[in-house]
CSV table of C-alpha atoms and ligand atoms in Angstrom, one decimal:
chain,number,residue,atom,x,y,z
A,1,UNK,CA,0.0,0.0,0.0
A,2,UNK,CA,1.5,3.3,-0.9
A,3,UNK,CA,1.3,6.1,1.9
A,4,UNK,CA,-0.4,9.1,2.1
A,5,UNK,CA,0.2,12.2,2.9
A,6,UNK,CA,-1.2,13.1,6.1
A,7,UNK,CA,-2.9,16.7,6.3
A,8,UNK,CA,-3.7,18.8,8.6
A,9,UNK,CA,-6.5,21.9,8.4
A,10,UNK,CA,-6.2,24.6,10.7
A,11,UNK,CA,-9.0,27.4,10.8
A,12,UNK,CA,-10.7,23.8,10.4
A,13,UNK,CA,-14.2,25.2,11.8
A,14,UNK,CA,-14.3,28.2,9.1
A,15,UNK,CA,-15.8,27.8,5.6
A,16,UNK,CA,-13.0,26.9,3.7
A,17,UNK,CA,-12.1,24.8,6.6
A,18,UNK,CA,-14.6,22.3,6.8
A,19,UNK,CA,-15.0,22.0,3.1
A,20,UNK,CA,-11.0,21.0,3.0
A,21,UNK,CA,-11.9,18.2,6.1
A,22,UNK,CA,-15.0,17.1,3.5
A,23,UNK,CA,-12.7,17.3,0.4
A,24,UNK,CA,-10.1,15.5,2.1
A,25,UNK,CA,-11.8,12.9,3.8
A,26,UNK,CA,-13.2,11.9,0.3
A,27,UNK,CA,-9.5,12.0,-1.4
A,28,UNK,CA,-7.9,8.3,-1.4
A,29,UNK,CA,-4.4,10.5,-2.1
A,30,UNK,CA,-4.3,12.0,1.3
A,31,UNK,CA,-5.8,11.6,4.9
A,32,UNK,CA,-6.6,14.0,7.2
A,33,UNK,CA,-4.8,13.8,10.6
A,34,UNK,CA,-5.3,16.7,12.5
A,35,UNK,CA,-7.6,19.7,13.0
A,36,UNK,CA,-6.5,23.5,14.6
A,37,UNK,CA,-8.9,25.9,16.1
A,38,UNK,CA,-8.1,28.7,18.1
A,39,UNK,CA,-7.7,28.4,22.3
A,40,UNK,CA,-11.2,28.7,23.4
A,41,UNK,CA,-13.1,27.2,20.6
A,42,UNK,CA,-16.2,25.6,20.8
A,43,UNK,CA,-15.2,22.6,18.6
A,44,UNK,CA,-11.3,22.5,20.5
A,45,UNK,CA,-11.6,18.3,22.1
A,46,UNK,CA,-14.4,17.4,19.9
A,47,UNK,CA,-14.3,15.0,16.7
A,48,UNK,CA,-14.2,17.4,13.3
A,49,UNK,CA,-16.4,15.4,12.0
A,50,UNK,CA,-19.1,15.2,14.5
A,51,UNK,CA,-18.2,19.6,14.8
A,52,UNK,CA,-19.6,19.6,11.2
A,53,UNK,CA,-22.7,17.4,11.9
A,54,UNK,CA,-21.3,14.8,9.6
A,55,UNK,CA,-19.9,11.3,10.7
A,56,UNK,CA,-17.2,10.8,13.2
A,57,UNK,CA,-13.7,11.1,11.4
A,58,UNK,CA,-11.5,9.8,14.1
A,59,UNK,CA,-9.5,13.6,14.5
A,60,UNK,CA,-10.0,15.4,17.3
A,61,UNK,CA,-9.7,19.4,17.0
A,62,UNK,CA,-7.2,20.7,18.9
A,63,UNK,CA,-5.6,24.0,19.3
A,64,UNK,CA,-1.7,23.2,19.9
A,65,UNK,CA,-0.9,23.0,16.2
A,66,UNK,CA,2.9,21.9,16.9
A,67,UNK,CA,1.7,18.8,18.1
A,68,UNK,CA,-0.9,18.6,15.5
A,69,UNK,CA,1.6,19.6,12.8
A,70,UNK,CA,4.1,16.6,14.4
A,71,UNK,CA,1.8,14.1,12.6
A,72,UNK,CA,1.8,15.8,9.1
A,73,UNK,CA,3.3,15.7,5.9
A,74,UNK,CA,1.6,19.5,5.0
A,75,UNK,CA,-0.9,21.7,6.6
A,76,UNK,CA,-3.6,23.9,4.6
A,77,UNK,CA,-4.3,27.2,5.8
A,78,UNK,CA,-7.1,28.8,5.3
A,79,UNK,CA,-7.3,31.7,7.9
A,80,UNK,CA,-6.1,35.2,8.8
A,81,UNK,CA,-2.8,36.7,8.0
A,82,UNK,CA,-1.6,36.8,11.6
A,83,UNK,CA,-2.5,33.1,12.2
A,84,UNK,CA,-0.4,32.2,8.7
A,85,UNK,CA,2.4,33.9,10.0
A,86,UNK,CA,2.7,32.1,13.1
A,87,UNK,CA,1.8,28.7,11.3
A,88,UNK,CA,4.3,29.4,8.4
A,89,UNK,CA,7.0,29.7,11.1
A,90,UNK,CA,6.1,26.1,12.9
A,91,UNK,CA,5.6,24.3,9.5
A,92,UNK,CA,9.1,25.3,8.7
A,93,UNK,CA,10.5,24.2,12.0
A,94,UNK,CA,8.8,20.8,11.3
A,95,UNK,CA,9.6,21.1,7.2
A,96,UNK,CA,6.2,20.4,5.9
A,97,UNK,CA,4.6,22.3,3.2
A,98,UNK,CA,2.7,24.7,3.8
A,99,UNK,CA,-0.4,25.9,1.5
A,100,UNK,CA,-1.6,29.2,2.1
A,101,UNK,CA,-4.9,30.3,1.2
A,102,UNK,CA,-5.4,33.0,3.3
A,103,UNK,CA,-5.7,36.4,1.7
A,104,UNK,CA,-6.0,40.2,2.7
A,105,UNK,CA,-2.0,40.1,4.0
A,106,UNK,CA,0.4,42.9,3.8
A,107,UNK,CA,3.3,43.4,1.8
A,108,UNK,CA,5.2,43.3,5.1
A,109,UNK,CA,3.8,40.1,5.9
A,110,UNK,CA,4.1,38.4,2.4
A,111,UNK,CA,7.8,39.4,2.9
A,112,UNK,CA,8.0,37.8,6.7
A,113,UNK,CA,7.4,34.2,5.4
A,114,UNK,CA,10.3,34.7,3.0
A,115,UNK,CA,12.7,32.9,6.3
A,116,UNK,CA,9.8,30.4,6.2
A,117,UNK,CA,10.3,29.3,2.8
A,118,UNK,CA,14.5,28.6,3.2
A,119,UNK,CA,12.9,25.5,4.9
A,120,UNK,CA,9.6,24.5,3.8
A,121,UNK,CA,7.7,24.1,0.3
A,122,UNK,CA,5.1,27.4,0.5
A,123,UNK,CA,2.1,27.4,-1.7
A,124,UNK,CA,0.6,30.3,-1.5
A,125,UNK,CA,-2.0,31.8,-4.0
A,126,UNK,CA,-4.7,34.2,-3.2
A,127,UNK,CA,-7.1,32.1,-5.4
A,128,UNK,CA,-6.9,28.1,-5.8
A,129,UNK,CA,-9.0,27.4,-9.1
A,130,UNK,CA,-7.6,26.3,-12.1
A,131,UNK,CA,-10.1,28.6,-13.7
A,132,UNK,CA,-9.1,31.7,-12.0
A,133,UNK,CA,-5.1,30.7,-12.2
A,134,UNK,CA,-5.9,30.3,-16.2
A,135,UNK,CA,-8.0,33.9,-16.4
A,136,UNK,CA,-4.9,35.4,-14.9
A,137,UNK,CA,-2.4,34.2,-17.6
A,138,UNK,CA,-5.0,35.2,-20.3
A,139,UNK,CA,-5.4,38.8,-18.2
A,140,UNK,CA,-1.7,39.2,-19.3
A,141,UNK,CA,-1.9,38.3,-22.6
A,142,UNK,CA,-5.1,40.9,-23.4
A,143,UNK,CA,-3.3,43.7,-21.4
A,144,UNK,CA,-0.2,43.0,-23.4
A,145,UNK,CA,-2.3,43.2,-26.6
A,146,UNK,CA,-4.7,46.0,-25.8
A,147,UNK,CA,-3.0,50.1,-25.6
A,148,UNK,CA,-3.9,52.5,-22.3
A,149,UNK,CA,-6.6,53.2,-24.7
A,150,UNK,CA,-8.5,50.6,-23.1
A,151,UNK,CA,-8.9,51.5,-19.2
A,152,UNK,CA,-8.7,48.5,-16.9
A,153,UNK,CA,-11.1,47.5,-14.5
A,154,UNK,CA,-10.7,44.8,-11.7
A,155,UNK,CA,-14.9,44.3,-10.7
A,156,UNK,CA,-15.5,41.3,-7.8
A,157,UNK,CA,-17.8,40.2,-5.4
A,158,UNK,CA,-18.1,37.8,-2.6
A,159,UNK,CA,-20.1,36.7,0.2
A,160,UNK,CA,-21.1,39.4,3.2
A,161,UNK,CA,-18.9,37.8,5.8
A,162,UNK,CA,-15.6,38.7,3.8
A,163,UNK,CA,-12.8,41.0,5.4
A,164,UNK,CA,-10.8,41.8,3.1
A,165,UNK,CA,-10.8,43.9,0.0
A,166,UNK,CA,-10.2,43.8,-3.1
A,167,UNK,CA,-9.8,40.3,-3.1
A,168,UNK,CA,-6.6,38.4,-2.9
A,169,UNK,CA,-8.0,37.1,-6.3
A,170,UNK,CA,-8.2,40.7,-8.0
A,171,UNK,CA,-5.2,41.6,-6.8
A,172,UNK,CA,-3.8,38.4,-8.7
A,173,UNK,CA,-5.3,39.8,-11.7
A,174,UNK,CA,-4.3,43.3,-11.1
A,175,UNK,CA,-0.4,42.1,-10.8
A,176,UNK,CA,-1.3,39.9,-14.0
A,177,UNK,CA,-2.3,43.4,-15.8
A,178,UNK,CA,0.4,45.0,-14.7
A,179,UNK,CA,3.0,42.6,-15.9
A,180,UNK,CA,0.6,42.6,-19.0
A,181,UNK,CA,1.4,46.2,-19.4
A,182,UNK,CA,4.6,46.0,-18.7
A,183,UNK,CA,3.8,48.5,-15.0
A,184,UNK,CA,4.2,48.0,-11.4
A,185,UNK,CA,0.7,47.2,-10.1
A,186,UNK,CA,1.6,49.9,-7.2
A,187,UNK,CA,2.4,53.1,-9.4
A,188,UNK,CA,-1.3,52.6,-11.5
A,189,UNK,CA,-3.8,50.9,-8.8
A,190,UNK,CA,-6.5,52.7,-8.1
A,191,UNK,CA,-8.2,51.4,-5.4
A,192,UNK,CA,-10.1,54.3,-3.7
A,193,UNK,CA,-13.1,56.1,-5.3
A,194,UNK,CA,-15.5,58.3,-3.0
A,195,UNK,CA,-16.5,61.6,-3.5
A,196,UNK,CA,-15.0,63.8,-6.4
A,197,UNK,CA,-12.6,62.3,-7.5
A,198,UNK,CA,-11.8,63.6,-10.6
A,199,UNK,CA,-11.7,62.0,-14.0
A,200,UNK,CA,-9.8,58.5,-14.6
A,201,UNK,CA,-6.7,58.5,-15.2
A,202,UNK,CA,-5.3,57.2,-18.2
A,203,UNK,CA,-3.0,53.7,-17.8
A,204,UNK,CA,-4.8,53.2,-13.9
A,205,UNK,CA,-6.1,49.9,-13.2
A,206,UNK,CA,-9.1,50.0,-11.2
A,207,UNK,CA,-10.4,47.7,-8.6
A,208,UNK,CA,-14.3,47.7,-7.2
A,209,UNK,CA,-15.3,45.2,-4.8
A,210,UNK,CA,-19.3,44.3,-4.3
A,211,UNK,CA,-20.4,42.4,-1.0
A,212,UNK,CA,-23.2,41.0,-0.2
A,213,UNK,CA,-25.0,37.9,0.7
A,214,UNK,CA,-23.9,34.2,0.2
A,215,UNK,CA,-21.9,35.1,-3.0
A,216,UNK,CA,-18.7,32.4,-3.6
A,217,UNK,CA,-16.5,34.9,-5.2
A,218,UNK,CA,-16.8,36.3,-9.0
A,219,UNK,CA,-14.1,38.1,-10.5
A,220,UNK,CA,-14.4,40.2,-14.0
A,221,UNK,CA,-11.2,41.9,-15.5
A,222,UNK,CA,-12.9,44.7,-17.9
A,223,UNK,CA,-11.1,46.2,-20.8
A,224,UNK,CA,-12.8,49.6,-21.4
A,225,UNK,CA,-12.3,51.8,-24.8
A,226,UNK,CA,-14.5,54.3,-26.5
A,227,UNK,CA,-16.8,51.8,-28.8
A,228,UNK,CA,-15.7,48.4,-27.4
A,229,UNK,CA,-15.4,46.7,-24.4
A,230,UNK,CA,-14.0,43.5,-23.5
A,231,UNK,CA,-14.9,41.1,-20.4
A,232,UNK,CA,-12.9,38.3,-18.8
A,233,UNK,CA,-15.0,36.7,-16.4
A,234,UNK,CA,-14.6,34.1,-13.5
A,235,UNK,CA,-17.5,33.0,-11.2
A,236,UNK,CA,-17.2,30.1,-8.6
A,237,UNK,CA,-20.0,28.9,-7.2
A,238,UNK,CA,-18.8,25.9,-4.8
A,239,UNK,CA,-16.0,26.5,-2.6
A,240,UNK,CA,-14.6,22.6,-3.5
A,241,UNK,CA,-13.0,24.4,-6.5
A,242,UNK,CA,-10.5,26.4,-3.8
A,243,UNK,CA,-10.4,23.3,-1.7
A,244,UNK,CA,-9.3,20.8,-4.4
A,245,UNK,CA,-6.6,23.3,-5.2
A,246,UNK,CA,-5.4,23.4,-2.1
A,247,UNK,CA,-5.3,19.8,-1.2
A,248,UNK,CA,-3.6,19.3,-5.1
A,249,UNK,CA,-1.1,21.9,-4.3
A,250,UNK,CA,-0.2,20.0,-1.0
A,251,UNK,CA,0.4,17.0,-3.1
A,252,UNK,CA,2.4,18.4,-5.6
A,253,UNK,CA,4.6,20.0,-3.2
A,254,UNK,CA,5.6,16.6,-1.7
A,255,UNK,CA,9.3,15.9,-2.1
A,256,UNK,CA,9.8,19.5,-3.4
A,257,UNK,CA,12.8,21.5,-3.0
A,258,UNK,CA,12.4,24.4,0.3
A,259,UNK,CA,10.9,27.9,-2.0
A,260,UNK,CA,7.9,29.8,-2.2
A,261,UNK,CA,5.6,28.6,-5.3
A,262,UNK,CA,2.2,28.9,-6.3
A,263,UNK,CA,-0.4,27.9,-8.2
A,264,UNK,CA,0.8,28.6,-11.7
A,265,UNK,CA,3.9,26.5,-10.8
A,266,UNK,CA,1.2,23.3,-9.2
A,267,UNK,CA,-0.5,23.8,-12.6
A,268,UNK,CA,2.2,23.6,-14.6
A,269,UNK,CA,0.9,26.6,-16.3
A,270,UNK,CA,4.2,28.4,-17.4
A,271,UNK,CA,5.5,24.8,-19.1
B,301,NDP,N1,-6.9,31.3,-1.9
B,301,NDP,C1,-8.2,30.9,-2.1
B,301,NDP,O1,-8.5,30.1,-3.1
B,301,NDP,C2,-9.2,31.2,-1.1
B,301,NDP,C3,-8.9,32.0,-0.1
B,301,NDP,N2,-9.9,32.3,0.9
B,301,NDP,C4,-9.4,33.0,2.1
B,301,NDP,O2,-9.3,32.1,3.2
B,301,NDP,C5,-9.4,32.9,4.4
B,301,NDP,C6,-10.5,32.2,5.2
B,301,NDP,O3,-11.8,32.3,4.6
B,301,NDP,P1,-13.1,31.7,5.2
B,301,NDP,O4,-12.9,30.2,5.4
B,301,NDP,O5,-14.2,32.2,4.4
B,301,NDP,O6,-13.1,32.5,6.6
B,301,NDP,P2,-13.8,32.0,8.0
B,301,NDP,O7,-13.8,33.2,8.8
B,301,NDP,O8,-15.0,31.2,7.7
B,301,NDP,O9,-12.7,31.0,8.6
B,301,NDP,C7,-11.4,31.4,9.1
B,301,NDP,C8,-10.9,30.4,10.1
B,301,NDP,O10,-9.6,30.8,10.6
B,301,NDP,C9,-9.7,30.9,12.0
B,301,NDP,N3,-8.7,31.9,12.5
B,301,NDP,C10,-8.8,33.2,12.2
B,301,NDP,N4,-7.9,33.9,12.9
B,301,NDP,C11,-7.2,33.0,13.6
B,301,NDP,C12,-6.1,33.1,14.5
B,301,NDP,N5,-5.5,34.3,14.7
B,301,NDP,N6,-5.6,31.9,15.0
B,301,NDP,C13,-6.2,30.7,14.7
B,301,NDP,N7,-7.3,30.6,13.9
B,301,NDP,C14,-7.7,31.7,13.3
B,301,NDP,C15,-11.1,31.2,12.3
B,301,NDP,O11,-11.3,30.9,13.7
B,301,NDP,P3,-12.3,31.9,14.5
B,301,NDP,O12,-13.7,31.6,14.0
B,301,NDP,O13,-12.1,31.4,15.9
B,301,NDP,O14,-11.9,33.3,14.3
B,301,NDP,C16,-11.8,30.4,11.3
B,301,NDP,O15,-12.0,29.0,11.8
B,301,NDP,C17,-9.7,34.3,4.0
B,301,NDP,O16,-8.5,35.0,4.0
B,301,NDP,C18,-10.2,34.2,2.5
B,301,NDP,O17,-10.1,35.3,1.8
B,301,NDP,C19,-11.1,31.8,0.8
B,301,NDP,C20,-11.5,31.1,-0.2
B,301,NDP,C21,-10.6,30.7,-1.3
B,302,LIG,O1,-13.0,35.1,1.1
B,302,LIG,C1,-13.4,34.4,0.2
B,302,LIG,O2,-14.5,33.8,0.2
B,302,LIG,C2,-12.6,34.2,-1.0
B,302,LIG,N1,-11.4,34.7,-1.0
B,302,LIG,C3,-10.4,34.7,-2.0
B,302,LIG,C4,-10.0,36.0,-2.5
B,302,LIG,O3,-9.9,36.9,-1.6
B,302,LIG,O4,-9.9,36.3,-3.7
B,302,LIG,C5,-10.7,33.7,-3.1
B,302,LIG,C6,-12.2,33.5,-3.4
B,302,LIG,O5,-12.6,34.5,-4.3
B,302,LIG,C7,-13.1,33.4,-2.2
């Protein structure tokens, strides 16, 4: 029998985390072995899969994730950015990889896992969908093609409980733009717009975020001229697509040389 790579989910009562436990569970590449929550969670000492009301799964939530991370061959994180930081630091100290879904994180704390990934394999991508990680390569290509003629909007919406804004997603497509245009995505965003404001300006790339309800996430990339306008368009509408991403990218990275990656490089998308 081969072995599989044991997994652990931390934020494992939040939405992305109980559908990676479900996603998982079902996968006969992997097997779950532990379960994080914060100190002073509800589900902390009780079986995941009785937390979710589903059957028992035989892993018990806990909230020390240095002992839960002692049984692992990777961990998927799904959280906040202050939680990733501290979780990126005790994967590395244990050498597992490390996906990182969690989005809405600084520049300063992008650049704090760098010591991180000198000793562990870090996926990190601020959208896990083949779909969306193929709408950013072919966001390039049309901003390559198309002049400052055509003004660039980043348009996305998601689900009432989100934090963060734009998305991790649009910002993906923003830097995709950029590099499309041949422009650092931090000398033309444009990512305030109340009051006057005063006309666009020409080469700016603009991002609009829309919450509300239970939407999954939809992301448009709009090419704007006067006469035409173009539309690249992703909507997910299950959150397995993020969670089979993730759990892919932790299997891929098995056997992986230390380095920061992401999901281009699981998809083989740049071969
Ligand atoms: N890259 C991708 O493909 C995707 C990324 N995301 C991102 O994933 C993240 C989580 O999203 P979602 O599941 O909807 O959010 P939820 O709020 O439903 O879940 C977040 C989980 O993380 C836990 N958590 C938060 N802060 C800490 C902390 N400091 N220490 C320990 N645990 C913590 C929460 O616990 P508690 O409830 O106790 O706070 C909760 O269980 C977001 O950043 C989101 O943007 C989401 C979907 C796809
Ligand atoms: O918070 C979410 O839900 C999502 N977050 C990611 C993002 O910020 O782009 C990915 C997805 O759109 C869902």
């Amino acid at each position: 029998m081969t072995h599989k790579p044991g997994i652990v989910v931390t934020g494992a009562s939040g939405r992305m985390g109980q559908m990676l436990v479900r996603i998982i569970s079902e996968s006969d590449k992997a097997q779950l072995v532990g379960a994080v929550e914060r100190t002073g969670h509800d589900w902390v000492g009780q079986d995941i899969g009785t937390a979710m009301g589903a059957r028992a799964s035989g892993v018990t939530v806990i909230d020390d994730p240095l002992e839960a991370f002692a049984q692992a061959q990777a961990i998927i994180d799904f959280t906040a950015p202050e939680a990733t930081l501290e979780f990126a630091a005790l994967a590395a100290q244990a050498r597992l990889v490390h996906v990182i879904g969690t989005t809405g994180m600084s520049d300063a704390q992008i650049e704090a896992l760098t010591p991180a990934a000198r000793h562990a394999v870090i996926v990190r991508a601020g959208n896990m969908s083949l779909g969306v990680n193929l709408l950013t390569q072919l966001t390039r290509k049309v901003a390559a093609a198309l002049d400052e003629d055509f003004d660039i909007e980043i348009i996305e919406a998601h689900h009432h409980h989100k934090v963060d804004a734009p998305s991790g997603t649009a910002l993906m497509l923003g830097e995709a733009a950029a590099e499309g245009r041949g422009v650092a995505l931090a000398d033309v965003a444009d990512r305030r717009r109340d009051g006057i404001t005063g006309a666009r300006e020409r080469g700016n790339i603009g991002f609009v975020a829309i919450r509300g309800g239970d939407i999954v996430g939809e992301h448009d990339v709009l090419f704007a001229a006067p006469g035409e306008r173009i539309t690249l368009r992703h909507v997910a509408t299950d959150r397995g697509v993020f969670a089979r991403g993730a759990l892919r990218a932790a299997l891929w990275g098995q056997g992986k040389p230390p380095g920061a990656y992401d999901m281009v490089d699981v998809l083989g998308l740049n071969d």
